[in-house]
Amino acid sequence: MEKFELKKPINHIAFIMDGNGRWAKRRMMPRTYGHKVACKRIIEIVRFLKEINVKAISLYAFSTENWNRPKDEIDKLFEYLEEFFDEYIQEFINYKCKIIVSGDISKLPEKTQKIVQKAIEITKDFHDYIFNICLNYGGRQEIVRACKLAYEDIKEGKITEKDLNIDTFKNYLYTHDLPEIDLMIRTSGEQRISNFLMYQLAYTEFIFTKTCWPDFTPEKLKECLKEYETRDRRFGAIKE
Ligand code: IPE
Ligand code: IPE
Ligand code: MG
């Protein structure tokens, strides 16, 4: 494979992996088969982004709204997640990749919680690369949670109301250690953010691709990166 180089540096890419169910249905397979194949794509994307030196990945794996799905599908999703960490944890360690979770994992099955906690614990001192997996995550919930944490700190006198601004507010978000998100990609053709990282996406470039996640290979990602390179990020300013 020809070596790919980023013409514009990217620190952080976020993915809404979507379309697993539809992808499987089109193949006359159960929706959960799509989730299984999805895990293969996740690790391929992790490997590829490591190769091209992207510093952080955020991946939407289970939203606060996904509890509305049938229990069988939810159970399988968590089972595949457990298998994912069991199978690939050594690779994350080799990459010196810190695994973090955004979302409230206390509502997840106990076995899943243990496996996820272990992955966080083993990788906690790494800084070269960050894998942020969003589990039982909702953007609105995260913002309300951050407000409550900031309020606690004010009440306890750790900070004053004056200390709170857009730089310090970041400290109360799950993503406090992560760089700004340069690019957000949603697969499957849906054009919405479905309660994903609403605060963090303020100035992110968005790409919506029709490809469903189980078909989203590093080759497809390269096409998105080429598209990203054509974007003119002005951040409200104007260019001469
Ligand atoms: C994304 O695929 C995975 C999760 C939301 C967990 P979907 O399961 O949403 O697949 P579609 O969108 O129904 O095809
Ligand atoms: C968003 O996808 C959540 C994840 C990818 C984990 P959904 O498939 O749940 O989103 P909607 O319901 O189509 O907006
Ligand atoms: Mg979906």
PDB file of C-alpha atoms and ligand atoms in Angstrom:
ATOM      1  CA  MET A   1       0.000   0.000   0.000  1.00  0.00           C
ATOM      2  CA  GLU A   2       1.285   3.439  -0.942  1.00  0.00           C
ATOM      3  CA  LYS A   3       2.321   5.474   2.086  1.00  0.00           C
ATOM      4  CA  PHE A   4      -0.218   8.133   2.983  1.00  0.00           C
ATOM      5  CA  GLU A   5       0.861  11.479   4.349  1.00  0.00           C
ATOM      6  CA  LEU A   6      -1.339  14.174   5.819  1.00  0.00           C
ATOM      7  CA  LYS A   7      -0.840  17.506   4.113  1.00  0.00           C
ATOM      8  CA  LYS A   8      -2.616  19.321   6.938  1.00  0.00           C
ATOM      9  CA  PRO A   9      -1.896  18.014  10.434  1.00  0.00           C
ATOM     10  CA  ILE A  10      -4.839  16.500  12.272  1.00  0.00           C
ATOM     11  CA  ASN A  11      -4.744  16.048  16.030  1.00  0.00           C
ATOM     12  CA  HIS A  12      -8.113  14.528  16.727  1.00  0.00           C
ATOM     13  CA  ILE A  13     -10.758  12.767  14.619  1.00  0.00           C
ATOM     14  CA  ALA A  14     -14.195  11.811  15.919  1.00  0.00           C
ATOM     15  CA  PHE A  15     -16.356   9.115  14.362  1.00  0.00           C
ATOM     16  CA  ILE A  16     -20.043   8.391  14.570  1.00  0.00           C
ATOM     17  CA  MET A  17     -19.908   4.777  13.452  1.00  0.00           C
ATOM     18  CA  ASP A  18     -23.322   4.275  11.964  1.00  0.00           C
ATOM     19  CA  GLY A  19     -25.076   1.904   9.591  1.00  0.00           C
ATOM     20  CA  ASN A  20     -24.033  -1.446  11.095  1.00  0.00           C
ATOM     21  CA  GLY A  21     -27.605  -2.718  11.241  1.00  0.00           C
ATOM     22  CA  ARG A  22     -28.569  -1.657   7.717  1.00  0.00           C
ATOM     23  CA  TRP A  23     -25.317  -3.049   6.334  1.00  0.00           C
ATOM     24  CA  ALA A  24     -26.086  -6.468   7.850  1.00  0.00           C
ATOM     25  CA  LYS A  25     -29.763  -6.437   6.805  1.00  0.00           C
ATOM     26  CA  ARG A  26     -28.738  -5.832   3.189  1.00  0.00           C
ATOM     27  CA  ARG A  27     -26.736  -9.045   3.447  1.00  0.00           C
ATOM     28  CA  MET A  28     -29.701 -10.938   4.908  1.00  0.00           C
ATOM     29  CA  MET A  29     -27.833 -11.151   8.194  1.00  0.00           C
ATOM     30  CA  PRO A  30     -28.952 -10.155  11.709  1.00  0.00           C
ATOM     31  CA  ARG A  31     -28.171  -6.538  12.686  1.00  0.00           C
ATOM     32  CA  THR A  32     -25.725  -7.787  15.292  1.00  0.00           C
ATOM     33  CA  TYR A  33     -23.517  -9.267  12.558  1.00  0.00           C
ATOM     34  CA  GLY A  34     -22.947  -5.661  11.472  1.00  0.00           C
ATOM     35  CA  HIS A  35     -21.743  -4.782  14.982  1.00  0.00           C
ATOM     36  CA  LYS A  36     -19.330  -7.705  14.927  1.00  0.00           C
ATOM     37  CA  VAL A  37     -17.762  -6.658  11.620  1.00  0.00           C
ATOM     38  CA  ALA A  38     -17.700  -3.072  12.920  1.00  0.00           C
ATOM     39  CA  CYS A  39     -15.142  -4.049  15.575  1.00  0.00           C
ATOM     40  CA  LYS A  40     -12.702  -5.181  12.855  1.00  0.00           C
ATOM     41  CA  ARG A  41     -13.018  -1.798  11.189  1.00  0.00           C
ATOM     42  CA  ILE A  42     -12.402   0.020  14.473  1.00  0.00           C
ATOM     43  CA  ILE A  43      -9.026  -1.621  15.039  1.00  0.00           C
ATOM     44  CA  GLU A  44      -8.005  -1.069  11.398  1.00  0.00           C
ATOM     45  CA  ILE A  45      -8.813   2.626  11.755  1.00  0.00           C
ATOM     46  CA  VAL A  46      -6.875   2.778  15.055  1.00  0.00           C
ATOM     47  CA  ARG A  47      -3.823   1.223  13.342  1.00  0.00           C
ATOM     48  CA  PHE A  48      -4.003   3.487  10.333  1.00  0.00           C
ATOM     49  CA  LEU A  49      -4.383   6.704  12.349  1.00  0.00           C
ATOM     50  CA  LYS A  50      -1.447   5.687  14.514  1.00  0.00           C
ATOM     51  CA  GLU A  51       0.625   5.226  11.350  1.00  0.00           C
ATOM     52  CA  ILE A  52      -0.148   8.731  10.114  1.00  0.00           C
ATOM     53  CA  ASN A  53       0.438  10.230  13.534  1.00  0.00           C
ATOM     54  CA  VAL A  54      -3.035  11.431  14.494  1.00  0.00           C
ATOM     55  CA  LYS A  55      -2.987  12.031  18.250  1.00  0.00           C
ATOM     56  CA  ALA A  56      -6.534  11.180  19.312  1.00  0.00           C
ATOM     57  CA  ILE A  57      -9.649   9.315  18.218  1.00  0.00           C
ATOM     58  CA  SER A  58     -13.141   9.663  19.636  1.00  0.00           C
ATOM     59  CA  LEU A  59     -15.569   6.915  18.762  1.00  0.00           C
ATOM     60  CA  TYR A  60     -19.310   6.944  19.389  1.00  0.00           C
ATOM     61  CA  ALA A  61     -20.044   3.352  20.368  1.00  0.00           C
ATOM     62  CA  PHE A  62     -23.223   3.577  22.504  1.00  0.00           C
ATOM     63  CA  SER A  63     -25.427   6.593  23.072  1.00  0.00           C
ATOM     64  CA  THR A  64     -27.713   7.357  26.006  1.00  0.00           C
ATOM     65  CA  GLU A  65     -30.544   6.881  23.486  1.00  0.00           C
ATOM     66  CA  ASN A  66     -29.359   3.421  22.370  1.00  0.00           C
ATOM     67  CA  TRP A  67     -30.985   1.917  25.498  1.00  0.00           C
ATOM     68  CA  ASN A  68     -34.206   2.170  23.486  1.00  0.00           C
ATOM     69  CA  ARG A  69     -33.078  -0.790  21.353  1.00  0.00           C
ATOM     70  CA  PRO A  70     -34.111  -4.426  21.938  1.00  0.00           C
ATOM     71  CA  LYS A  71     -32.289  -6.021  24.873  1.00  0.00           C
ATOM     72  CA  ASP A  72     -30.822  -8.777  22.670  1.00  0.00           C
ATOM     73  CA  GLU A  73     -29.079  -6.233  20.478  1.00  0.00           C
ATOM     74  CA  ILE A  74     -27.790  -4.242  23.462  1.00  0.00           C
ATOM     75  CA  ASP A  75     -26.422  -7.416  25.092  1.00  0.00           C
ATOM     76  CA  LYS A  76     -24.587  -8.363  21.886  1.00  0.00           C
ATOM     77  CA  LEU A  77     -23.156  -4.878  21.523  1.00  0.00           C
ATOM     78  CA  PHE A  78     -21.577  -5.086  24.958  1.00  0.00           C
ATOM     79  CA  GLU A  79     -20.417  -8.650  24.347  1.00  0.00           C
ATOM     80  CA  TYR A  80     -18.583  -7.541  21.196  1.00  0.00           C
ATOM     81  CA  LEU A  81     -17.128  -4.617  23.086  1.00  0.00           C
ATOM     82  CA  GLU A  82     -15.727  -6.988  25.713  1.00  0.00           C
ATOM     83  CA  GLU A  83     -14.244  -9.164  22.970  1.00  0.00           C
ATOM     84  CA  PHE A  84     -12.767  -6.094  21.310  1.00  0.00           C
ATOM     85  CA  PHE A  85     -10.827  -5.085  24.420  1.00  0.00           C
ATOM     86  CA  ASP A  86      -9.799  -8.673  25.187  1.00  0.00           C
ATOM     87  CA  GLU A  87      -8.490  -9.189  21.684  1.00  0.00           C
ATOM     88  CA  TYR A  88      -6.761  -5.864  21.075  1.00  0.00           C
ATOM     89  CA  ILE A  89      -5.633  -4.491  24.450  1.00  0.00           C
ATOM     90  CA  GLN A  90      -2.035  -5.547  23.785  1.00  0.00           C
ATOM     91  CA  GLU A  91      -2.049  -3.543  20.579  1.00  0.00           C
ATOM     92  CA  PHE A  92      -3.162  -0.408  22.432  1.00  0.00           C
ATOM     93  CA  ILE A  93      -0.341  -0.999  24.902  1.00  0.00           C
ATOM     94  CA  ASN A  94       2.176  -1.407  22.055  1.00  0.00           C
ATOM     95  CA  TYR A  95       1.016   1.941  20.636  1.00  0.00           C
ATOM     96  CA  LYS A  96       1.356   3.543  24.104  1.00  0.00           C
ATOM     97  CA  CYS A  97      -2.272   4.484  23.643  1.00  0.00           C
ATOM     98  CA  LYS A  98      -4.275   5.787  26.569  1.00  0.00           C
ATOM     99  CA  ILE A  99      -7.851   4.484  26.584  1.00  0.00           C
ATOM    100  CA  ILE A 100     -10.455   6.789  28.068  1.00  0.00           C
ATOM    101  CA  VAL A 101     -14.217   6.537  28.271  1.00  0.00           C
ATOM    102  CA  SER A 102     -16.721   9.343  27.871  1.00  0.00           C
ATOM    103  CA  GLY A 103     -20.082   8.558  29.398  1.00  0.00           C
ATOM    104  CA  ASP A 104     -21.527   6.893  32.467  1.00  0.00           C
ATOM    105  CA  ILE A 105     -20.310   3.301  32.416  1.00  0.00           C
ATOM    106  CA  SER A 106     -21.909   2.449  35.771  1.00  0.00           C
ATOM    107  CA  LYS A 107     -25.058   1.506  33.838  1.00  0.00           C
ATOM    108  CA  LEU A 108     -23.226  -1.048  31.660  1.00  0.00           C
ATOM    109  CA  PRO A 109     -23.240  -4.814  32.407  1.00  0.00           C
ATOM    110  CA  GLU A 110     -20.794  -5.549  35.224  1.00  0.00           C
ATOM    111  CA  LYS A 111     -18.516  -7.696  33.092  1.00  0.00           C
ATOM    112  CA  THR A 112     -18.236  -4.945  30.479  1.00  0.00           C
ATOM    113  CA  GLN A 113     -17.469  -2.387  33.187  1.00  0.00           C
ATOM    114  CA  LYS A 114     -14.647  -4.558  34.555  1.00  0.00           C
ATOM    115  CA  ILE A 115     -13.044  -5.067  31.150  1.00  0.00           C
ATOM    116  CA  VAL A 116     -13.315  -1.379  30.274  1.00  0.00           C
ATOM    117  CA  GLN A 117     -11.974  -0.286  33.692  1.00  0.00           C
ATOM    118  CA  LYS A 118      -9.033  -2.645  33.268  1.00  0.00           C
ATOM    119  CA  ALA A 119      -8.228  -1.208  29.837  1.00  0.00           C
ATOM    120  CA  ILE A 120      -8.343   2.325  31.291  1.00  0.00           C
ATOM    121  CA  GLU A 121      -6.160   1.338  34.240  1.00  0.00           C
ATOM    122  CA  ILE A 122      -3.445  -0.443  32.209  1.00  0.00           C
ATOM    123  CA  THR A 123      -3.112   2.413  29.722  1.00  0.00           C
ATOM    124  CA  LYS A 124      -3.528   5.378  32.075  1.00  0.00           C
ATOM    125  CA  ASP A 125       0.096   6.545  31.970  1.00  0.00           C
ATOM    126  CA  PHE A 126       0.380   6.629  28.185  1.00  0.00           C
ATOM    127  CA  HIS A 127       0.266   9.911  26.262  1.00  0.00           C
ATOM    128  CA  ASP A 128       1.398   9.150  22.709  1.00  0.00           C
ATOM    129  CA  TYR A 129      -2.059   8.364  21.422  1.00  0.00           C
ATOM    130  CA  ILE A 130      -5.560   8.567  22.932  1.00  0.00           C
ATOM    131  CA  PHE A 131      -8.565   6.375  22.197  1.00  0.00           C
ATOM    132  CA  ASN A 132     -11.730   7.925  23.616  1.00  0.00           C
ATOM    133  CA  ILE A 133     -14.641   5.535  23.449  1.00  0.00           C
ATOM    134  CA  CYS A 134     -18.050   7.087  24.088  1.00  0.00           C
ATOM    135  CA  LEU A 135     -20.226   4.630  25.987  1.00  0.00           C
ATOM    136  CA  ASN A 136     -23.646   5.446  27.393  1.00  0.00           C
ATOM    137  CA  TYR A 137     -22.682   8.896  26.224  1.00  0.00           C
ATOM    138  CA  GLY A 138     -24.910  11.902  25.546  1.00  0.00           C
ATOM    139  CA  GLY A 139     -23.618  15.364  24.705  1.00  0.00           C
ATOM    140  CA  ARG A 140     -26.381  17.183  26.583  1.00  0.00           C
ATOM    141  CA  GLN A 141     -25.862  14.952  29.627  1.00  0.00           C
ATOM    142  CA  GLU A 142     -22.130  15.701  29.515  1.00  0.00           C
ATOM    143  CA  ILE A 143     -22.734  19.466  29.499  1.00  0.00           C
ATOM    144  CA  VAL A 144     -25.154  19.278  32.449  1.00  0.00           C
ATOM    145  CA  ARG A 145     -22.687  17.030  34.311  1.00  0.00           C
ATOM    146  CA  ALA A 146     -19.891  19.540  33.684  1.00  0.00           C
ATOM    147  CA  CYS A 147     -22.062  22.378  35.057  1.00  0.00           C
ATOM    148  CA  LYS A 148     -22.750  20.387  38.209  1.00  0.00           C
ATOM    149  CA  LEU A 149     -19.045  19.583  38.706  1.00  0.00           C
ATOM    150  CA  ALA A 150     -18.105  23.235  38.245  1.00  0.00           C
ATOM    151  CA  TYR A 151     -20.842  24.264  40.678  1.00  0.00           C
ATOM    152  CA  GLU A 152     -19.438  21.798  43.255  1.00  0.00           C
ATOM    153  CA  ASP A 153     -15.953  23.315  42.886  1.00  0.00           C
ATOM    154  CA  ILE A 154     -17.353  26.820  43.354  1.00  0.00           C
ATOM    155  CA  LYS A 155     -19.353  25.716  46.399  1.00  0.00           C
ATOM    156  CA  GLU A 156     -16.253  24.120  47.926  1.00  0.00           C
ATOM    157  CA  GLY A 157     -14.218  27.241  47.203  1.00  0.00           C
ATOM    158  CA  LYS A 158     -11.793  25.478  44.820  1.00  0.00           C
ATOM    159  CA  ILE A 159     -12.573  28.048  42.138  1.00  0.00           C
ATOM    160  CA  THR A 160     -14.616  31.225  42.019  1.00  0.00           C
ATOM    161  CA  GLU A 161     -17.348  32.038  39.530  1.00  0.00           C
ATOM    162  CA  LYS A 162     -14.888  34.420  37.838  1.00  0.00           C
ATOM    163  CA  ASP A 163     -12.488  31.534  37.138  1.00  0.00           C
ATOM    164  CA  LEU A 164     -15.073  29.838  34.963  1.00  0.00           C
ATOM    165  CA  ASN A 165     -14.589  30.542  31.255  1.00  0.00           C
ATOM    166  CA  ILE A 166     -14.392  28.527  28.042  1.00  0.00           C
ATOM    167  CA  ASP A 167     -10.834  27.409  28.839  1.00  0.00           C
ATOM    168  CA  THR A 168     -11.530  26.246  32.385  1.00  0.00           C
ATOM    169  CA  PHE A 169     -14.978  24.793  31.612  1.00  0.00           C
ATOM    170  CA  LYS A 170     -13.194  22.236  29.418  1.00  0.00           C
ATOM    171  CA  ASN A 171     -11.727  20.696  32.598  1.00  0.00           C
ATOM    172  CA  TYR A 172     -15.169  19.422  33.584  1.00  0.00           C
ATOM    173  CA  LEU A 173     -15.766  17.561  30.331  1.00  0.00           C
ATOM    174  CA  TYR A 174     -14.846  13.897  29.835  1.00  0.00           C
ATOM    175  CA  THR A 175     -12.525  15.047  27.043  1.00  0.00           C
ATOM    176  CA  HIS A 176     -10.458  17.463  29.178  1.00  0.00           C
ATOM    177  CA  ASP A 177      -7.158  15.861  28.119  1.00  0.00           C
ATOM    178  CA  LEU A 178      -7.916  15.763  24.424  1.00  0.00           C
ATOM    179  CA  PRO A 179      -7.002  18.246  21.691  1.00  0.00           C
ATOM    180  CA  GLU A 180      -9.723  20.053  19.716  1.00  0.00           C
ATOM    181  CA  ILE A 181     -11.555  17.809  17.257  1.00  0.00           C
ATOM    182  CA  ASP A 182     -10.429  18.728  13.735  1.00  0.00           C
ATOM    183  CA  LEU A 183     -12.689  16.377  11.840  1.00  0.00           C
ATOM    184  CA  MET A 184     -15.901  14.491  12.578  1.00  0.00           C
ATOM    185  CA  ILE A 185     -16.969  11.714  10.217  1.00  0.00           C
ATOM    186  CA  ARG A 186     -20.389  10.074  10.308  1.00  0.00           C
ATOM    187  CA  THR A 187     -20.935   6.982   8.196  1.00  0.00           C
ATOM    188  CA  SER A 188     -24.161   5.597   6.665  1.00  0.00           C
ATOM    189  CA  GLY A 189     -25.512   8.778   5.095  1.00  0.00           C
ATOM    190  CA  GLU A 190     -27.325  10.204   8.140  1.00  0.00           C
ATOM    191  CA  GLN A 191     -26.655  13.905   8.523  1.00  0.00           C
ATOM    192  CA  ARG A 192     -27.116  14.646  12.195  1.00  0.00           C
ATOM    193  CA  ILE A 193     -24.999  14.506  15.338  1.00  0.00           C
ATOM    194  CA  SER A 194     -27.388  12.453  17.509  1.00  0.00           C
ATOM    195  CA  ASN A 195     -26.245  13.957  20.829  1.00  0.00           C
ATOM    196  CA  PHE A 196     -22.524  13.364  20.150  1.00  0.00           C
ATOM    197  CA  LEU A 197     -19.818  15.693  21.608  1.00  0.00           C
ATOM    198  CA  MET A 198     -22.029  18.758  21.140  1.00  0.00           C
ATOM    199  CA  TYR A 199     -19.749  21.132  23.039  1.00  0.00           C
ATOM    200  CA  GLN A 200     -16.505  19.852  21.500  1.00  0.00           C
ATOM    201  CA  LEU A 201     -17.692  19.969  17.881  1.00  0.00           C
ATOM    202  CA  ALA A 202     -18.118  23.762  17.872  1.00  0.00           C
ATOM    203  CA  TYR A 203     -15.485  24.380  15.152  1.00  0.00           C
ATOM    204  CA  THR A 204     -14.990  20.887  13.780  1.00  0.00           C
ATOM    205  CA  GLU A 205     -15.162  20.072  10.064  1.00  0.00           C
ATOM    206  CA  PHE A 206     -17.935  17.551   9.309  1.00  0.00           C
ATOM    207  CA  ILE A 207     -17.934  14.810   6.678  1.00  0.00           C
ATOM    208  CA  PHE A 208     -21.004  12.670   6.124  1.00  0.00           C
ATOM    209  CA  THR A 209     -20.256   9.635   3.984  1.00  0.00           C
ATOM    210  CA  LYS A 210     -22.809   7.185   2.554  1.00  0.00           C
ATOM    211  CA  THR A 211     -20.487   4.252   3.323  1.00  0.00           C
ATOM    212  CA  CYS A 212     -21.762   2.194   6.250  1.00  0.00           C
ATOM    213  CA  TRP A 213     -19.293   1.623   9.089  1.00  0.00           C
ATOM    214  CA  PRO A 214     -18.638  -2.088   8.340  1.00  0.00           C
ATOM    215  CA  ASP A 215     -17.359  -0.984   4.898  1.00  0.00           C
ATOM    216  CA  PHE A 216     -15.409   1.988   6.275  1.00  0.00           C
ATOM    217  CA  THR A 217     -11.847   0.829   5.653  1.00  0.00           C
ATOM    218  CA  PRO A 218      -8.678   2.938   5.933  1.00  0.00           C
ATOM    219  CA  GLU A 219      -8.978   3.433   2.134  1.00  0.00           C
ATOM    220  CA  LYS A 220     -12.380   5.106   2.635  1.00  0.00           C
ATOM    221  CA  LEU A 221     -10.933   7.146   5.471  1.00  0.00           C
ATOM    222  CA  LYS A 222      -8.149   8.350   3.164  1.00  0.00           C
ATOM    223  CA  GLU A 223     -10.823   9.767   0.824  1.00  0.00           C
ATOM    224  CA  CYS A 224     -12.308  11.691   3.769  1.00  0.00           C
ATOM    225  CA  LEU A 225      -8.862  12.991   4.736  1.00  0.00           C
ATOM    226  CA  LYS A 226      -8.315  14.243   1.186  1.00  0.00           C
ATOM    227  CA  GLU A 227     -11.640  16.043   1.366  1.00  0.00           C
ATOM    228  CA  TYR A 228     -10.644  17.522   4.745  1.00  0.00           C
ATOM    229  CA  GLU A 229      -7.446  18.879   3.181  1.00  0.00           C
ATOM    230  CA  THR A 230      -9.536  20.984   0.777  1.00  0.00           C
ATOM    231  CA  ARG A 231     -11.429  22.662   3.626  1.00  0.00           C
ATOM    232  CA  ASP A 232     -10.598  26.237   4.529  1.00  0.00           C
ATOM    233  CA  ARG A 233     -10.804  26.597   8.297  1.00  0.00           C
ATOM    234  CA  ARG A 234     -11.265  30.251   9.063  1.00  0.00           C
ATOM    235  CA  PHE A 235     -12.421  30.224  12.702  1.00  0.00           C
ATOM    236  CA  GLY A 236     -14.421  33.368  12.129  1.00  0.00           C
ATOM    237  CA  ALA A 237     -11.521  35.323  10.663  1.00  0.00           C
ATOM    238  CA  ILE A 238     -10.978  36.301   7.037  1.00  0.00           C
ATOM    239  CA  LYS A 239      -8.060  35.457   4.805  1.00  0.00           C
ATOM    240  CA  GLU A 240      -6.207  37.927   2.618  1.00  0.00           C
TER     241      GLU A 240
HETATM  242  C1  IPE B   1     -24.193   2.021  14.653  1.00  0.00           C
HETATM  243  O1  IPE B   1     -24.952   1.255  13.775  1.00  0.00           O
HETATM  244  C2  IPE B   1     -23.834   1.300  15.934  1.00  0.00           C
HETATM  245  C3  IPE B   1     -24.522   1.785  17.116  1.00  0.00           C
HETATM  246  C4  IPE B   1     -25.386   2.755  17.175  1.00  0.00           C
HETATM  247  C5  IPE B   1     -24.222   1.108  18.355  1.00  0.00           C
HETATM  248  P1  IPE B   1     -26.515   1.120  13.936  1.00  0.00           P
HETATM  249  O2  IPE B   1     -26.809  -0.028  14.815  1.00  0.00           O
HETATM  250  O3  IPE B   1     -27.131   2.403  14.321  1.00  0.00           O
HETATM  251  O4  IPE B   1     -26.957   0.751  12.454  1.00  0.00           O
HETATM  252  P2  IPE B   1     -28.178   1.365  11.638  1.00  0.00           P
HETATM  253  O5  IPE B   1     -27.989   2.847  11.669  1.00  0.00           O
HETATM  254  O6  IPE B   1     -29.413   0.943  12.332  1.00  0.00           O
HETATM  255  O7  IPE B   1     -28.028   0.786  10.285  1.00  0.00           O
HETATM  256  C1  IPE B   2     -25.699   7.292  17.003  1.00  0.00           C
HETATM  257  O1  IPE B   2     -26.221   6.396  16.077  1.00  0.00           O
HETATM  258  C2  IPE B   2     -25.114   6.561  18.166  1.00  0.00           C
HETATM  259  C3  IPE B   2     -23.920   5.770  17.881  1.00  0.00           C
HETATM  260  C4  IPE B   2     -23.314   5.703  16.736  1.00  0.00           C
HETATM  261  C5  IPE B   2     -23.374   5.059  18.998  1.00  0.00           C
HETATM  262  P1  IPE B   2     -27.771   5.999  16.086  1.00  0.00           P
HETATM  263  O2  IPE B   2     -27.976   5.064  14.953  1.00  0.00           O
HETATM  264  O3  IPE B   2     -28.173   5.538  17.423  1.00  0.00           O
HETATM  265  O4  IPE B   2     -28.442   7.416  15.796  1.00  0.00           O
HETATM  266  P2  IPE B   2     -29.868   7.824  15.242  1.00  0.00           P
HETATM  267  O5  IPE B   2     -30.889   7.166  16.106  1.00  0.00           O
HETATM  268  O6  IPE B   2     -29.959   7.326  13.841  1.00  0.00           O
HETATM  269  O7  IPE B   2     -29.877   9.309  15.307  1.00  0.00           O
HETATM  270 MG    MG B   3     -27.820   4.020  13.319  1.00  0.00          MG
END
